XYZ file of C-alpha atoms in Angstrom:
227
model
C -112.154 140.295 -88.689
C -113.141 141.539 -92.133
C -110.527 141.803 -94.858
C -109.191 145.327 -95.278
C -109.543 146.555 -98.849
C -106.224 148.453 -98.879
C -103.266 147.237 -100.960
C -101.004 144.773 -99.175
C -97.707 145.971 -100.632
C -96.188 148.850 -102.584
C -94.579 148.117 -105.937
C -92.031 150.485 -107.436
C -91.949 149.670 -111.153
C -88.924 149.652 -113.438
C -88.826 150.313 -117.161
C -88.264 146.590 -117.794
C -87.512 143.353 -115.915
C -83.871 143.169 -114.918
C -81.224 141.507 -112.782
C -81.995 143.233 -109.460
C -85.044 143.284 -107.179
C -85.086 145.491 -104.082
C -87.199 144.501 -101.082
C -88.183 146.277 -97.882
C -90.185 144.117 -95.495
C -90.462 146.697 -92.708
C -90.994 149.902 -94.687
C -94.142 151.111 -92.910
C -95.446 151.733 -89.405
C -99.091 151.800 -90.528
C -101.798 149.467 -89.226
C -105.018 148.594 -91.113
C -107.977 150.615 -89.804
C -109.736 147.490 -88.569
C -106.947 146.996 -86.010
C -106.850 150.562 -84.693
C -103.527 151.093 -82.947
C -103.229 147.533 -81.631
C -103.786 149.140 -78.234
C -100.488 151.038 -78.361
C -99.927 154.774 -77.857
C -98.907 156.760 -80.926
C -95.354 157.237 -79.649
C -94.626 153.532 -80.008
C -95.140 153.758 -83.758
C -92.205 156.154 -84.027
C -89.882 153.475 -82.646
C -88.026 150.707 -84.415
C -90.518 148.163 -83.101
C -93.058 149.399 -85.670
C -90.852 149.799 -88.761
C -87.273 149.956 -90.010
C -86.817 153.715 -89.779
C -85.590 155.243 -93.044
C -85.370 151.938 -94.898
C -88.442 152.504 -97.062
C -87.294 155.833 -98.481
C -83.813 154.429 -99.043
C -85.251 151.459 -100.921
C -87.309 153.685 -103.208
C -84.262 155.862 -103.923
C -82.092 152.845 -104.732
C -84.737 151.365 -107.015
C -84.926 154.639 -108.920
C -81.137 154.865 -109.166
C -80.821 151.347 -110.592
C -84.065 151.472 -112.605
C -84.952 148.287 -110.759
C -88.287 147.133 -109.350
C -88.905 147.212 -105.614
C -91.530 145.743 -103.325
C -92.245 147.293 -99.947
C -94.519 146.217 -97.124
C -97.262 148.727 -96.341
C -98.203 147.499 -92.844
C -96.270 147.567 -89.612
C -94.228 144.598 -88.466
C -96.348 144.813 -85.309
C -99.298 143.498 -87.322
C -97.347 140.670 -88.978
C -93.632 140.375 -89.697
C -93.088 139.925 -93.417
C -89.518 138.798 -92.762
C -90.652 135.656 -90.932
C -91.975 132.373 -92.212
C -95.631 131.507 -91.568
C -94.687 129.022 -88.846
C -92.245 131.327 -87.031
C -93.352 132.016 -83.409
C -92.233 135.656 -83.772
C -94.479 136.261 -86.788
C -96.994 138.116 -84.587
C -95.205 139.565 -81.593
C -96.921 139.960 -78.244
C -94.007 141.945 -76.786
C -91.284 143.836 -78.639
C -88.316 145.580 -77.000
C -90.190 146.006 -73.751
C -93.492 147.108 -75.283
C -96.544 144.933 -74.678
C -98.819 144.835 -77.727
C -102.397 144.523 -76.451
C -103.868 143.979 -79.912
C -101.734 140.865 -80.317
C -102.169 139.431 -76.822
C -105.161 137.294 -77.794
C -104.160 136.569 -81.374
C -105.046 132.884 -81.644
C -104.245 130.454 -84.457
C -107.256 131.595 -86.493
C -106.303 135.270 -86.199
C -102.703 134.573 -87.120
C -103.858 132.524 -90.116
C -106.057 135.463 -91.151
C -103.145 137.893 -90.957
C -100.947 135.545 -92.961
C -103.551 135.126 -95.709
C -104.497 138.795 -95.816
C -101.261 140.697 -95.233
C -98.307 138.293 -95.417
C -99.029 135.970 -98.340
C -99.833 138.691 -100.942
C -96.434 140.340 -100.395
C -94.576 137.073 -100.827
C -96.670 136.165 -103.873
C -95.670 139.509 -105.398
C -91.990 138.679 -104.841
C -92.475 135.375 -106.640
C -94.178 137.195 -109.512
C -91.292 139.664 -109.864
C -88.764 136.805 -109.866
C -90.783 134.989 -112.535
C -90.853 138.102 -114.722
C -87.082 138.498 -114.461
C -86.488 134.821 -115.182
C -88.761 135.028 -118.229
C -86.670 137.972 -119.461
C -83.493 135.903 -119.129
C -82.221 137.130 -115.743
C -81.601 135.246 -112.505
C -82.371 138.258 -110.305
C -80.334 139.296 -107.310
C -82.558 140.051 -104.317
C -81.422 142.957 -102.153
C -83.358 143.343 -98.911
C -83.127 146.715 -97.149
C -83.396 147.112 -93.374
C -82.210 149.479 -90.653
C -81.004 149.052 -87.087
C -80.975 151.140 -83.917
C -77.785 153.041 -82.980
C -78.014 151.677 -79.428
C -79.302 148.299 -78.274
C -79.975 147.676 -74.593
C -77.557 150.398 -73.595
C -74.726 149.348 -75.889
C -73.782 151.660 -78.784
C -73.463 149.927 -82.121
C -70.317 150.974 -83.978
C -71.342 149.810 -87.432
C -72.693 152.305 -89.937
C -73.833 149.582 -92.295
C -74.207 145.840 -91.953
C -74.038 143.249 -94.713
C -75.972 140.111 -93.797
C -75.710 136.875 -95.703
C -76.268 133.156 -95.332
C -74.662 130.596 -97.671
C -74.148 132.864 -100.681
C -71.418 135.534 -100.452
C -71.414 136.580 -104.124
C -72.875 139.975 -103.272
C -71.896 140.203 -99.624
C -68.126 140.007 -99.933
C -67.755 142.633 -102.707
C -70.146 144.959 -100.855
C -68.237 144.616 -97.584
C -64.968 145.367 -99.373
C -66.451 148.358 -101.206
C -68.031 149.918 -98.119
C -64.862 149.438 -96.089
C -62.842 151.033 -98.890
C -65.239 153.987 -98.761
C -64.429 154.431 -95.071
C -67.679 153.093 -93.638
C -67.643 150.992 -90.488
C -69.070 147.835 -91.995
C -70.393 144.773 -90.215
C -69.984 141.295 -91.688
C -73.157 139.595 -90.421
C -73.429 142.371 -87.850
C -75.436 143.507 -85.971
C -77.365 140.338 -86.838
C -76.616 136.972 -88.388
C -77.953 136.678 -91.924
C -78.711 132.969 -91.613
C -82.397 132.812 -90.714
C -84.253 129.896 -92.225
C -87.723 130.916 -93.327
C -87.016 134.642 -93.693
C -87.675 136.524 -96.930
C -84.299 135.960 -98.541
C -84.095 132.313 -97.496
C -87.547 131.653 -98.914
C -87.152 133.393 -102.241
C -83.411 133.381 -102.949
C -81.171 131.193 -100.778
C -83.359 128.109 -101.132
C -83.270 128.344 -104.947
C -79.704 129.569 -105.476
C -80.428 133.185 -106.433
C -77.825 135.770 -105.399
C -78.971 137.811 -102.422
C -77.896 140.076 -99.609
C -79.528 141.915 -96.731
C -78.270 145.449 -96.121
C -78.754 147.012 -92.688
C -78.150 150.766 -92.278
C -77.902 152.465 -88.888
C -81.039 154.473 -88.361
C -79.422 157.743 -87.304
C -77.846 157.936 -90.768
C -81.141 157.613 -92.714
C -83.788 158.962 -90.354
C -84.447 162.020 -92.530
C -84.139 162.961 -96.190
C -80.676 164.518 -95.842
């Protein structure tokens, strides 16, 4: 498989390095041209299996509001999941929420290594570069990772409007939970997922080195369009 010449991430610049870095691992449902559609019909790319619906636009808006830099993935999580470590067995999924992914069915160790080197590693190197720039400017940056979740999972409605996910560091999580609850939002504390996932983006770049961090999940029906 030849290396695709397209950029491997989107960077939203700020006027200067600062104390906050926004991330969005699953911003896009696009697939590099060399991979076609991974054997999937177009309708599957409108589902949550291909991207975190609405999260990319929300991340860009937040970065602009805070005048903070942001990094966003530009390829679908179906190609390679940027929020997984290189040795995670779910890095390249062969089935996702009932959908078989033909283009991943025969992805052997060499193909997975290629996807890591070509699409996964550049994004994570860019995160390290942004952290280094902030540290050089005198800031220990807080990493805020933006995601979204489906309103219904396997037939069960999810009551939360927003979820605050965290691991060992609650410096951002606890104030955010309190603030969102005070604003009247149904807020999940490590819901609908547990924020402790060794090897994920925040663990790799923030938790493991003591940087403040939080993962914010927003229910997709609330951010699926511009309004």
